[in-house]
């Protein structure tokens, strides 16, 4: 169903892909944090009210997809209050604004709500137990959204990458150019997920929700299927970039030493998503080449420009 979608956090990785993926006939407005700050409840509610009124005037049902978040897991370890303000309080206040204006909400969350002790994919019904500050604030946000009384869905995703923004695939592409050898942790396994796939799937969900046919399950997982360690994923990135994957060397999380502890295993199961009749995600190895092909083309353009200079 055609709809009008409002995306706070619109200049981030997922927000950008949502804007790219929005099909003709729909309206998508993706304000950045300088335009809509979800930690300012009055301004957010007022902006949402204006958007919803304009959408209804156009005959389009409004839906909010919240892509706004404090996403730096390592920084959150020493800045949990700020992460909480955005990820928990801000998300909850946005949900209240959605309730006030009778606009359905799709809110994004993370695999880092799990502790990583499972041996099989975490379905949406699995009990969360975050290991780090970011995960704690995101879990609090999920609860605030689902407890707000808004017509809301929470979609957890994981290990998101794209052709733009800061993400693992782009970091590997940069390091491939800068270093002979790249060390990557091999003791964390998860679900690499294309932001483009996620965005088009969220838009399918938004269409369902706008048509009053949102899934009965309010907590869903969406990831590309399959699993990989960061090391395995990095090797695949190198291969698709035409580089020798043996230049990627495994290491442990302890050796890498990042401030935020990460779950050793955070593969997400998409059972609730597919049981809701939403389009089944494809395996991650099928999605990755689209992004690496774009990065290769970008590199070729940069190389040509450098030769001309
Ligand atoms: N990336 C991943 O691997 C991943 C994995 C699991 C779940 N997720 C979830 O997916 C969602 C989108 O993530 P992403 O990858 O697109 O993150 P991102 O690239 O970091 O984008 C987050 C966006 O939120 C904005 N933002 C921060 N504070 C805000 C505030 N107070 N008000 C309004 N906007 C604010 C940021 O703006 P500024 O840049 O101006 O601060 C940025 O545009 C988040 O809920 C995240 O938790 C992401």
mmCIF file of C-alpha atoms and ligand atoms in Angstrom:
data_model
loop_
_atom_site.group_PDB
_atom_site.id
_atom_site.type_symbol
_atom_site.label_atom_id
_atom_site.label_comp_id
_atom_site.label_asym_id
_atom_site.label_seq_id
_atom_site.Cartn_x
_atom_site.Cartn_y
_atom_site.Cartn_z
ATOM 1 C CA UNK A 1 0.000 0.000 0.000
ATOM 2 C CA UNK A 2 1.295 3.506 -0.775
ATOM 3 C CA UNK A 3 2.209 5.397 2.328
ATOM 4 C CA UNK A 4 4.054 8.391 3.775
ATOM 5 C CA UNK A 5 7.060 7.374 5.822
ATOM 6 C CA UNK A 6 8.848 9.567 8.350
ATOM 7 C CA UNK A 7 12.375 8.475 9.240
ATOM 8 C CA UNK A 8 14.086 10.213 12.176
ATOM 9 C CA UNK A 9 17.817 9.440 11.974
ATOM 10 C CA UNK A 10 17.405 9.808 8.227
ATOM 11 C CA UNK A 11 21.039 10.714 7.533
ATOM 12 C CA UNK A 12 22.372 7.485 9.071
ATOM 13 C CA UNK A 13 23.148 4.249 7.289
ATOM 14 C CA UNK A 14 19.668 2.686 7.413
ATOM 15 C CA UNK A 15 17.898 6.028 6.970
ATOM 16 C CA UNK A 16 19.859 6.684 3.786
ATOM 17 C CA UNK A 17 18.994 3.246 2.389
ATOM 18 C CA UNK A 18 15.324 3.707 3.264
ATOM 19 C CA UNK A 19 15.294 6.920 1.229
ATOM 20 C CA UNK A 20 16.997 5.131 -1.681
ATOM 21 C CA UNK A 21 14.639 2.152 -1.570
ATOM 22 C CA UNK A 22 11.365 4.062 -1.283
ATOM 23 C CA UNK A 23 9.225 3.053 -4.289
ATOM 24 C CA UNK A 24 7.609 5.712 -6.502
ATOM 25 C CA UNK A 25 4.174 6.802 -5.351
ATOM 26 C CA UNK A 26 5.210 6.743 -1.710
ATOM 27 C CA UNK A 27 6.495 9.758 0.169
ATOM 28 C CA UNK A 28 9.515 9.434 2.442
ATOM 29 C CA UNK A 29 10.906 12.240 4.573
ATOM 30 C CA UNK A 30 14.148 11.450 6.375
ATOM 31 C CA UNK A 31 15.191 14.269 8.730
ATOM 32 C CA UNK A 32 18.718 14.192 10.133
ATOM 33 C CA UNK A 33 19.438 14.697 13.835
ATOM 34 C CA UNK A 34 19.905 18.470 13.340
ATOM 35 C CA UNK A 35 16.325 18.662 11.987
ATOM 36 C CA UNK A 36 14.609 16.245 14.371
ATOM 37 C CA UNK A 37 16.284 15.403 17.678
ATOM 38 C CA UNK A 38 14.320 12.582 19.287
ATOM 39 C CA UNK A 39 15.586 13.605 22.723
ATOM 40 C CA UNK A 40 13.475 16.770 22.396
ATOM 41 C CA UNK A 41 9.967 15.381 22.903
ATOM 42 C CA UNK A 42 7.996 18.590 22.227
ATOM 43 C CA UNK A 43 9.789 19.426 18.992
ATOM 44 C CA UNK A 44 9.636 15.785 17.839
ATOM 45 C CA UNK A 45 5.904 15.509 18.535
ATOM 46 C CA UNK A 46 5.256 18.819 16.758
ATOM 47 C CA UNK A 47 7.277 17.787 13.688
ATOM 48 C CA UNK A 48 5.538 14.416 13.576
ATOM 49 C CA UNK A 49 2.154 16.118 13.893
ATOM 50 C CA UNK A 50 2.937 18.349 10.904
ATOM 51 C CA UNK A 51 4.132 15.378 8.861
ATOM 52 C CA UNK A 52 1.092 13.260 9.701
ATOM 53 C CA UNK A 53 -1.335 16.081 8.839
ATOM 54 C CA UNK A 54 0.375 16.701 5.491
ATOM 55 C CA UNK A 55 0.380 12.976 4.681
ATOM 56 C CA UNK A 56 -3.311 12.615 5.487
ATOM 57 C CA UNK A 57 -4.090 15.634 3.329
ATOM 58 C CA UNK A 58 -2.397 13.791 0.449
ATOM 59 C CA UNK A 59 -4.494 10.720 1.227
ATOM 60 C CA UNK A 60 -1.423 8.743 2.353
ATOM 61 C CA UNK A 61 -1.419 6.892 5.698
ATOM 62 C CA UNK A 62 1.628 7.976 7.734
ATOM 63 C CA UNK A 63 4.096 5.518 9.282
ATOM 64 C CA UNK A 64 7.249 6.234 11.303
ATOM 65 C CA UNK A 65 10.389 4.129 10.882
ATOM 66 C CA UNK A 66 12.792 5.117 13.654
ATOM 67 C CA UNK A 67 16.383 4.909 12.420
ATOM 68 C CA UNK A 68 17.668 7.370 15.025
ATOM 69 C CA UNK A 69 20.012 5.871 17.582
ATOM 70 C CA UNK A 70 23.257 6.282 19.469
ATOM 71 C CA UNK A 71 25.111 3.430 17.760
ATOM 72 C CA UNK A 72 28.732 3.663 18.941
ATOM 73 C CA UNK A 73 28.864 0.600 21.195
ATOM 74 C CA UNK A 74 32.393 1.331 22.428
ATOM 75 C CA UNK A 75 31.714 4.996 23.240
ATOM 76 C CA UNK A 76 28.514 3.985 25.042
ATOM 77 C CA UNK A 77 30.617 2.133 27.653
ATOM 78 C CA UNK A 78 31.777 5.498 29.032
ATOM 79 C CA UNK A 79 28.742 7.520 27.898
ATOM 80 C CA UNK A 80 25.822 5.279 28.850
ATOM 81 C CA UNK A 81 23.693 8.208 30.014
ATOM 82 C CA UNK A 82 23.807 9.845 26.613
ATOM 83 C CA UNK A 83 23.177 6.530 24.839
ATOM 84 C CA UNK A 84 20.230 5.951 27.197
ATOM 85 C CA UNK A 85 18.836 9.424 26.468
ATOM 86 C CA UNK A 86 18.669 8.633 22.738
ATOM 87 C CA UNK A 87 18.112 4.873 22.634
ATOM 88 C CA UNK A 88 15.715 4.491 25.557
ATOM 89 C CA UNK A 89 14.180 7.858 26.522
ATOM 90 C CA UNK A 90 14.189 9.267 22.975
ATOM 91 C CA UNK A 91 12.712 6.090 21.491
ATOM 92 C CA UNK A 92 10.013 6.000 24.183
ATOM 93 C CA UNK A 93 9.135 9.663 23.693
ATOM 94 C CA UNK A 94 8.927 9.183 19.933
ATOM 95 C CA UNK A 95 6.569 6.252 20.528
ATOM 96 C CA UNK A 96 4.412 8.456 22.744
ATOM 97 C CA UNK A 97 4.271 11.084 19.989
ATOM 98 C CA UNK A 98 3.210 8.332 17.575
ATOM 99 C CA UNK A 99 0.448 7.305 19.949
ATOM 100 C CA UNK A 100 -0.655 10.925 20.368
ATOM 101 C CA UNK A 101 -0.884 11.422 16.594
ATOM 102 C CA UNK A 102 -2.210 7.922 15.911
ATOM 103 C CA UNK A 103 0.722 7.016 13.651
ATOM 104 C CA UNK A 104 2.103 3.459 13.629
ATOM 105 C CA UNK A 105 5.790 3.049 14.482
ATOM 106 C CA UNK A 106 8.478 0.632 13.358
ATOM 107 C CA UNK A 107 11.477 0.866 15.680
ATOM 108 C CA UNK A 108 14.894 -0.676 15.070
ATOM 109 C CA UNK A 109 16.919 -2.609 17.615
ATOM 110 C CA UNK A 110 19.946 -4.848 17.766
ATOM 111 C CA UNK A 111 21.376 -8.342 18.205
ATOM 112 C CA UNK A 112 23.452 -6.875 21.069
ATOM 113 C CA UNK A 113 20.457 -7.340 23.382
ATOM 114 C CA UNK A 114 21.594 -11.003 23.578
ATOM 115 C CA UNK A 115 24.472 -12.392 25.629
ATOM 116 C CA UNK A 116 25.777 -14.749 22.962
ATOM 117 C CA UNK A 117 25.634 -17.960 24.971
ATOM 118 C CA UNK A 118 23.121 -19.661 22.630
ATOM 119 C CA UNK A 119 24.210 -22.342 20.197
ATOM 120 C CA UNK A 120 21.463 -21.710 17.654
ATOM 121 C CA UNK A 121 19.923 -18.580 16.145
ATOM 122 C CA UNK A 122 18.117 -16.293 18.597
ATOM 123 C CA UNK A 123 14.466 -16.059 17.687
ATOM 124 C CA UNK A 124 12.567 -12.920 18.699
ATOM 125 C CA UNK A 125 11.055 -14.724 21.685
ATOM 126 C CA UNK A 126 14.471 -15.618 23.200
ATOM 127 C CA UNK A 127 15.232 -13.898 26.523
ATOM 128 C CA UNK A 128 17.573 -10.913 26.117
ATOM 129 C CA UNK A 129 20.554 -10.316 28.391
ATOM 130 C CA UNK A 130 22.788 -7.556 27.029
ATOM 131 C CA UNK A 131 26.515 -7.620 27.763
ATOM 132 C CA UNK A 132 27.238 -3.985 27.020
ATOM 133 C CA UNK A 133 25.885 -0.484 27.644
ATOM 134 C CA UNK A 134 24.656 -0.025 24.078
ATOM 135 C CA UNK A 135 22.674 -3.281 24.296
ATOM 136 C CA UNK A 136 21.203 -2.261 27.669
ATOM 137 C CA UNK A 137 20.030 1.086 26.300
ATOM 138 C CA UNK A 138 18.572 -0.524 23.159
ATOM 139 C CA UNK A 139 16.710 -3.108 25.227
ATOM 140 C CA UNK A 140 15.297 -0.327 27.409
ATOM 141 C CA UNK A 141 14.214 1.415 24.192
ATOM 142 C CA UNK A 142 12.435 -1.706 22.918
ATOM 143 C CA UNK A 143 10.538 -1.943 26.185
ATOM 144 C CA UNK A 144 9.655 1.756 26.177
ATOM 145 C CA UNK A 145 8.344 1.520 22.599
ATOM 146 C CA UNK A 146 6.334 -1.649 23.156
ATOM 147 C CA UNK A 147 4.977 -0.350 26.459
ATOM 148 C CA UNK A 148 4.018 3.080 25.111
ATOM 149 C CA UNK A 149 0.562 2.172 23.881
ATOM 150 C CA UNK A 150 1.571 3.154 20.339
ATOM 151 C CA UNK A 151 0.745 0.843 17.439
ATOM 152 C CA UNK A 152 4.389 -0.239 17.366
ATOM 153 C CA UNK A 153 6.692 -2.963 16.053
ATOM 154 C CA UNK A 154 10.322 -3.527 17.009
ATOM 155 C CA UNK A 155 12.630 -5.004 14.370
ATOM 156 C CA UNK A 156 16.010 -6.228 15.576
ATOM 157 C CA UNK A 157 18.758 -6.417 13.019
ATOM 158 C CA UNK A 158 22.535 -6.983 13.066
ATOM 159 C CA UNK A 159 25.926 -6.334 11.460
ATOM 160 C CA UNK A 160 24.521 -3.831 8.951
ATOM 161 C CA UNK A 161 26.671 -2.676 6.015
ATOM 162 C CA UNK A 162 26.203 -0.616 2.863
ATOM 163 C CA UNK A 163 28.113 1.296 0.186
ATOM 164 C CA UNK A 164 28.189 4.419 2.376
ATOM 165 C CA UNK A 165 28.517 5.445 6.052
ATOM 166 C CA UNK A 166 30.871 3.819 8.547
ATOM 167 C CA UNK A 167 30.504 0.040 8.466
ATOM 168 C CA UNK A 168 32.598 -3.123 8.524
ATOM 169 C CA UNK A 169 32.639 -3.728 4.767
ATOM 170 C CA UNK A 170 33.837 -0.216 4.002
ATOM 171 C CA UNK A 171 36.431 -0.460 6.785
ATOM 172 C CA UNK A 172 37.746 -3.722 5.308
ATOM 173 C CA UNK A 173 37.865 -2.146 1.841
ATOM 174 C CA UNK A 174 39.915 0.747 3.221
ATOM 175 C CA UNK A 175 42.257 -1.507 5.217
ATOM 176 C CA UNK A 176 42.754 -3.737 2.182
ATOM 177 C CA UNK A 177 44.306 -0.721 0.471
ATOM 178 C CA UNK A 178 46.310 0.464 3.461
ATOM 179 C CA UNK A 179 47.773 -2.756 4.914
ATOM 180 C CA UNK A 180 49.368 -5.930 3.717
ATOM 181 C CA UNK A 181 47.708 -7.935 6.498
ATOM 182 C CA UNK A 182 44.486 -7.254 8.388
ATOM 183 C CA UNK A 183 43.666 -8.925 11.708
ATOM 184 C CA UNK A 184 39.993 -9.648 12.311
ATOM 185 C CA UNK A 185 38.278 -11.340 15.243
ATOM 186 C CA UNK A 186 37.218 -14.918 14.676
ATOM 187 C CA UNK A 187 35.391 -15.533 17.967
ATOM 188 C CA UNK A 188 32.233 -13.511 17.283
ATOM 189 C CA UNK A 189 29.645 -15.021 14.979
ATOM 190 C CA UNK A 190 26.647 -13.129 13.667
ATOM 191 C CA UNK A 191 24.368 -12.225 10.782
ATOM 192 C CA UNK A 192 25.914 -9.845 8.225
ATOM 193 C CA UNK A 193 23.034 -7.809 6.806
ATOM 194 C CA UNK A 194 22.797 -5.561 3.788
ATOM 195 C CA UNK A 195 21.248 -2.190 4.656
ATOM 196 C CA UNK A 196 19.605 -2.167 1.210
ATOM 197 C CA UNK A 197 17.896 -5.517 1.881
ATOM 198 C CA UNK A 198 16.882 -4.343 5.336
ATOM 199 C CA UNK A 199 15.477 -1.085 3.965
ATOM 200 C CA UNK A 200 13.333 -2.665 1.257
ATOM 201 C CA UNK A 201 12.045 -5.207 3.800
ATOM 202 C CA UNK A 202 11.215 -2.460 6.299
ATOM 203 C CA UNK A 203 9.290 -0.679 3.547
ATOM 204 C CA UNK A 204 7.297 -3.888 2.910
ATOM 205 C CA UNK A 205 6.512 -3.990 6.611
ATOM 206 C CA UNK A 206 5.586 -0.278 6.568
ATOM 207 C CA UNK A 207 3.145 -0.930 3.702
ATOM 208 C CA UNK A 208 1.521 -3.733 5.675
ATOM 209 C CA UNK A 209 1.330 -1.645 8.826
ATOM 210 C CA UNK A 210 -0.111 1.364 6.965
ATOM 211 C CA UNK A 211 -2.804 -0.878 5.489
ATOM 212 C CA UNK A 212 -3.823 -2.003 8.986
ATOM 213 C CA UNK A 213 -2.404 -5.467 8.338
ATOM 214 C CA UNK A 214 0.702 -5.315 10.518
ATOM 215 C CA UNK A 215 1.964 -8.647 11.895
ATOM 216 C CA UNK A 216 0.432 -9.954 15.115
ATOM 217 C CA UNK A 217 3.969 -10.402 16.464
ATOM 218 C CA UNK A 218 5.248 -7.048 17.696
ATOM 219 C CA UNK A 219 8.889 -8.111 18.052
ATOM 220 C CA UNK A 220 10.575 -9.317 14.869
ATOM 221 C CA UNK A 221 14.076 -10.075 13.615
ATOM 222 C CA UNK A 222 15.278 -9.177 10.141
ATOM 223 C CA UNK A 223 18.770 -10.179 8.984
ATOM 224 C CA UNK A 224 20.225 -11.793 5.911
ATOM 225 C CA UNK A 225 20.306 -15.500 6.653
ATOM 226 C CA UNK A 226 23.351 -17.679 7.281
ATOM 227 C CA UNK A 227 26.132 -16.878 9.698
ATOM 228 C CA UNK A 228 29.747 -15.812 9.698
ATOM 229 C CA UNK A 229 32.453 -14.721 12.082
ATOM 230 C CA UNK A 230 33.865 -11.260 11.443
ATOM 231 C CA UNK A 231 36.981 -13.016 10.138
ATOM 232 C CA UNK A 232 34.965 -15.142 7.696
ATOM 233 C CA UNK A 233 33.007 -12.110 6.625
ATOM 234 C CA UNK A 234 36.204 -10.103 6.066
ATOM 235 C CA UNK A 235 37.635 -12.892 3.895
ATOM 236 C CA UNK A 236 34.488 -12.821 1.781
ATOM 237 C CA UNK A 237 34.814 -9.035 1.428
ATOM 238 C CA UNK A 238 38.445 -9.383 0.281
ATOM 239 C CA UNK A 239 37.498 -12.085 -2.223
ATOM 240 C CA UNK A 240 34.746 -9.976 -3.736
ATOM 241 C CA UNK A 241 37.089 -7.001 -3.955
ATOM 242 C CA UNK A 242 39.496 -9.171 -5.937
ATOM 243 C CA UNK A 243 42.053 -9.244 -3.089
ATOM 244 C CA UNK A 244 43.764 -12.304 -1.625
ATOM 245 C CA UNK A 245 41.651 -13.435 1.383
ATOM 246 C CA UNK A 246 44.771 -14.972 2.967
ATOM 247 C CA UNK A 247 45.779 -11.407 3.831
ATOM 248 C CA UNK A 248 43.016 -11.524 6.464
ATOM 249 C CA UNK A 249 44.374 -13.101 9.654
ATOM 250 C CA UNK A 250 42.225 -14.347 12.554
ATOM 251 C CA UNK A 251 42.580 -12.980 16.079
ATOM 252 C CA UNK A 252 40.585 -13.134 19.295
ATOM 253 C CA UNK A 253 38.380 -10.438 20.814
ATOM 254 C CA UNK A 254 40.760 -10.356 23.797
ATOM 255 C CA UNK A 255 43.686 -9.598 21.445
ATOM 256 C CA UNK A 256 41.658 -6.911 19.683
ATOM 257 C CA UNK A 257 40.678 -5.357 23.030
ATOM 258 C CA UNK A 258 37.679 -3.130 22.347
ATOM 259 C CA UNK A 259 35.946 -1.381 25.273
ATOM 260 C CA UNK A 260 32.472 -2.933 24.819
ATOM 261 C CA UNK A 261 32.151 -6.692 25.303
ATOM 262 C CA UNK A 262 30.325 -8.286 22.361
ATOM 263 C CA UNK A 263 28.274 -11.484 22.278
ATOM 264 C CA UNK A 264 30.289 -14.428 20.961
ATOM 265 C CA UNK A 265 27.247 -15.595 19.024
ATOM 266 C CA UNK A 266 24.427 -13.290 17.962
ATOM 267 C CA UNK A 267 22.946 -14.953 14.888
ATOM 268 C CA UNK A 268 19.295 -13.918 14.666
ATOM 269 C CA UNK A 269 16.492 -16.260 13.599
ATOM 270 C CA UNK A 270 13.867 -14.796 11.266
ATOM 271 C CA UNK A 271 11.076 -17.229 12.148
ATOM 272 C CA UNK A 272 8.607 -14.565 13.329
ATOM 273 C CA UNK A 273 9.337 -12.396 10.283
ATOM 274 C CA UNK A 274 8.697 -15.106 7.704
ATOM 275 C CA UNK A 275 5.738 -16.566 9.643
ATOM 276 C CA UNK A 276 4.161 -13.107 9.334
ATOM 277 C CA UNK A 277 4.178 -13.480 5.553
ATOM 278 C CA UNK A 278 6.877 -10.849 5.060
ATOM 279 C CA UNK A 279 9.395 -11.410 2.232
ATOM 280 C CA UNK A 280 12.002 -13.998 3.278
ATOM 281 C CA UNK A 281 15.512 -12.551 3.554
ATOM 282 C CA UNK A 282 18.213 -13.951 1.281
ATOM 283 C CA UNK A 283 21.481 -15.479 2.498
ATOM 284 C CA UNK A 284 24.228 -12.957 3.261
ATOM 285 C CA UNK A 285 26.631 -14.340 0.604
ATOM 286 C CA UNK A 286 24.026 -13.431 -2.038
ATOM 287 C CA UNK A 287 23.685 -9.838 -0.808
ATOM 288 C CA UNK A 288 27.354 -8.936 -0.226
ATOM 289 C CA UNK A 289 28.505 -8.856 -3.902
ATOM 290 C CA UNK A 290 26.104 -5.995 -4.688
ATOM 291 C CA UNK A 291 27.876 -3.774 -2.188
ATOM 292 C CA UNK A 292 31.414 -4.907 -3.042
ATOM 293 C CA UNK A 293 30.689 -4.385 -6.765
ATOM 294 C CA UNK A 294 29.674 -0.804 -6.018
ATOM 295 C CA UNK A 295 32.829 -0.306 -3.914
ATOM 296 C CA UNK A 296 34.980 -1.723 -6.728
ATOM 297 C CA UNK A 297 33.363 0.666 -9.213
ATOM 298 C CA UNK A 298 33.978 3.558 -6.815
ATOM 299 C CA UNK A 299 37.638 2.520 -6.493
ATOM 300 C CA UNK A 300 38.039 2.300 -10.255
ATOM 301 C CA UNK A 301 36.645 5.833 -10.549
ATOM 302 C CA UNK A 302 39.045 7.102 -7.864
ATOM 303 C CA UNK A 303 41.988 5.402 -9.582
ATOM 304 C CA UNK A 304 41.089 6.982 -12.931
ATOM 305 C CA UNK A 305 40.768 10.384 -11.263
ATOM 306 C CA UNK A 306 44.167 9.915 -9.548
ATOM 307 C CA UNK A 307 45.785 8.987 -12.895
ATOM 308 C CA UNK A 308 44.367 12.100 -14.522
ATOM 309 C CA UNK A 309 45.584 14.363 -11.676
HETATM 310 N N1 LIG B 1 24.667 -0.570 12.042
HETATM 311 C C1 LIG B 1 24.480 -1.786 12.561
HETATM 312 O O1 LIG B 1 25.298 -2.689 12.394
HETATM 313 C C2 LIG B 1 23.238 -2.067 13.367
HETATM 314 C C3 LIG B 1 23.103 -3.347 13.930
HETATM 315 C C4 LIG B 1 21.970 -3.633 14.688
HETATM 316 C C5 LIG B 1 21.002 -2.663 14.858
HETATM 317 N N2 LIG B 1 21.158 -1.443 14.320
HETATM 318 C C6 LIG B 1 20.112 -0.438 14.580
HETATM 319 O O2 LIG B 1 19.654 0.101 13.358
HETATM 320 C C7 LIG B 1 19.281 1.462 13.543
HETATM 321 C C8 LIG B 1 19.937 2.325 12.492
HETATM 322 O O3 LIG B 1 21.346 2.171 12.612
HETATM 323 P P1 LIG B 1 22.369 2.806 11.562
HETATM 324 O O4 LIG B 1 23.342 1.749 11.196
HETATM 325 O O5 LIG B 1 21.651 3.522 10.479
HETATM 326 O O6 LIG B 1 23.090 3.836 12.524
HETATM 327 P P2 LIG B 1 23.831 5.200 12.168
HETATM 328 O O7 LIG B 1 24.379 5.159 10.797
HETATM 329 O O8 LIG B 1 24.718 5.480 13.319
HETATM 330 O O9 LIG B 1 22.627 6.250 12.148
HETATM 331 C C9 LIG B 1 21.983 6.659 13.313
HETATM 332 C C10 LIG B 1 21.348 7.983 13.025
HETATM 333 O O10 LIG B 1 20.698 8.433 14.210
HETATM 334 C C11 LIG B 1 20.952 9.807 14.340
HETATM 335 N N3 LIG B 1 20.780 10.255 15.713
HETATM 336 C C12 LIG B 1 21.605 10.099 16.770
HETATM 337 N N4 LIG B 1 21.071 10.704 17.847
HETATM 338 C C13 LIG B 1 19.894 11.242 17.449
HETATM 339 C C14 LIG B 1 18.895 11.995 18.091
HETATM 340 N N5 LIG B 1 18.996 12.336 19.377
HETATM 341 N N6 LIG B 1 17.812 12.393 17.370
HETATM 342 C C15 LIG B 1 17.704 12.074 16.068
HETATM 343 N N7 LIG B 1 18.628 11.369 15.392
HETATM 344 C C16 LIG B 1 19.710 10.959 16.086
HETATM 345 C C17 LIG B 1 22.367 9.983 13.847
HETATM 346 O O11 LIG B 1 22.589 11.324 13.502
HETATM 347 P P3 LIG B 1 24.040 11.991 13.762
HETATM 348 O O12 LIG B 1 24.967 11.212 12.903
HETATM 349 O O13 LIG B 1 23.844 13.403 13.320
HETATM 350 O O14 LIG B 1 24.320 11.820 15.221
HETATM 351 C C18 LIG B 1 22.339 9.072 12.623
HETATM 352 O O15 LIG B 1 21.839 9.761 11.510
HETATM 353 C C19 LIG B 1 19.632 1.799 14.996
HETATM 354 O O16 LIG B 1 18.488 1.646 15.793
HETATM 355 C C20 LIG B 1 20.640 0.748 15.379
HETATM 356 O O17 LIG B 1 20.630 0.503 16.776
HETATM 357 C C21 LIG B 1 22.250 -1.103 13.567
#
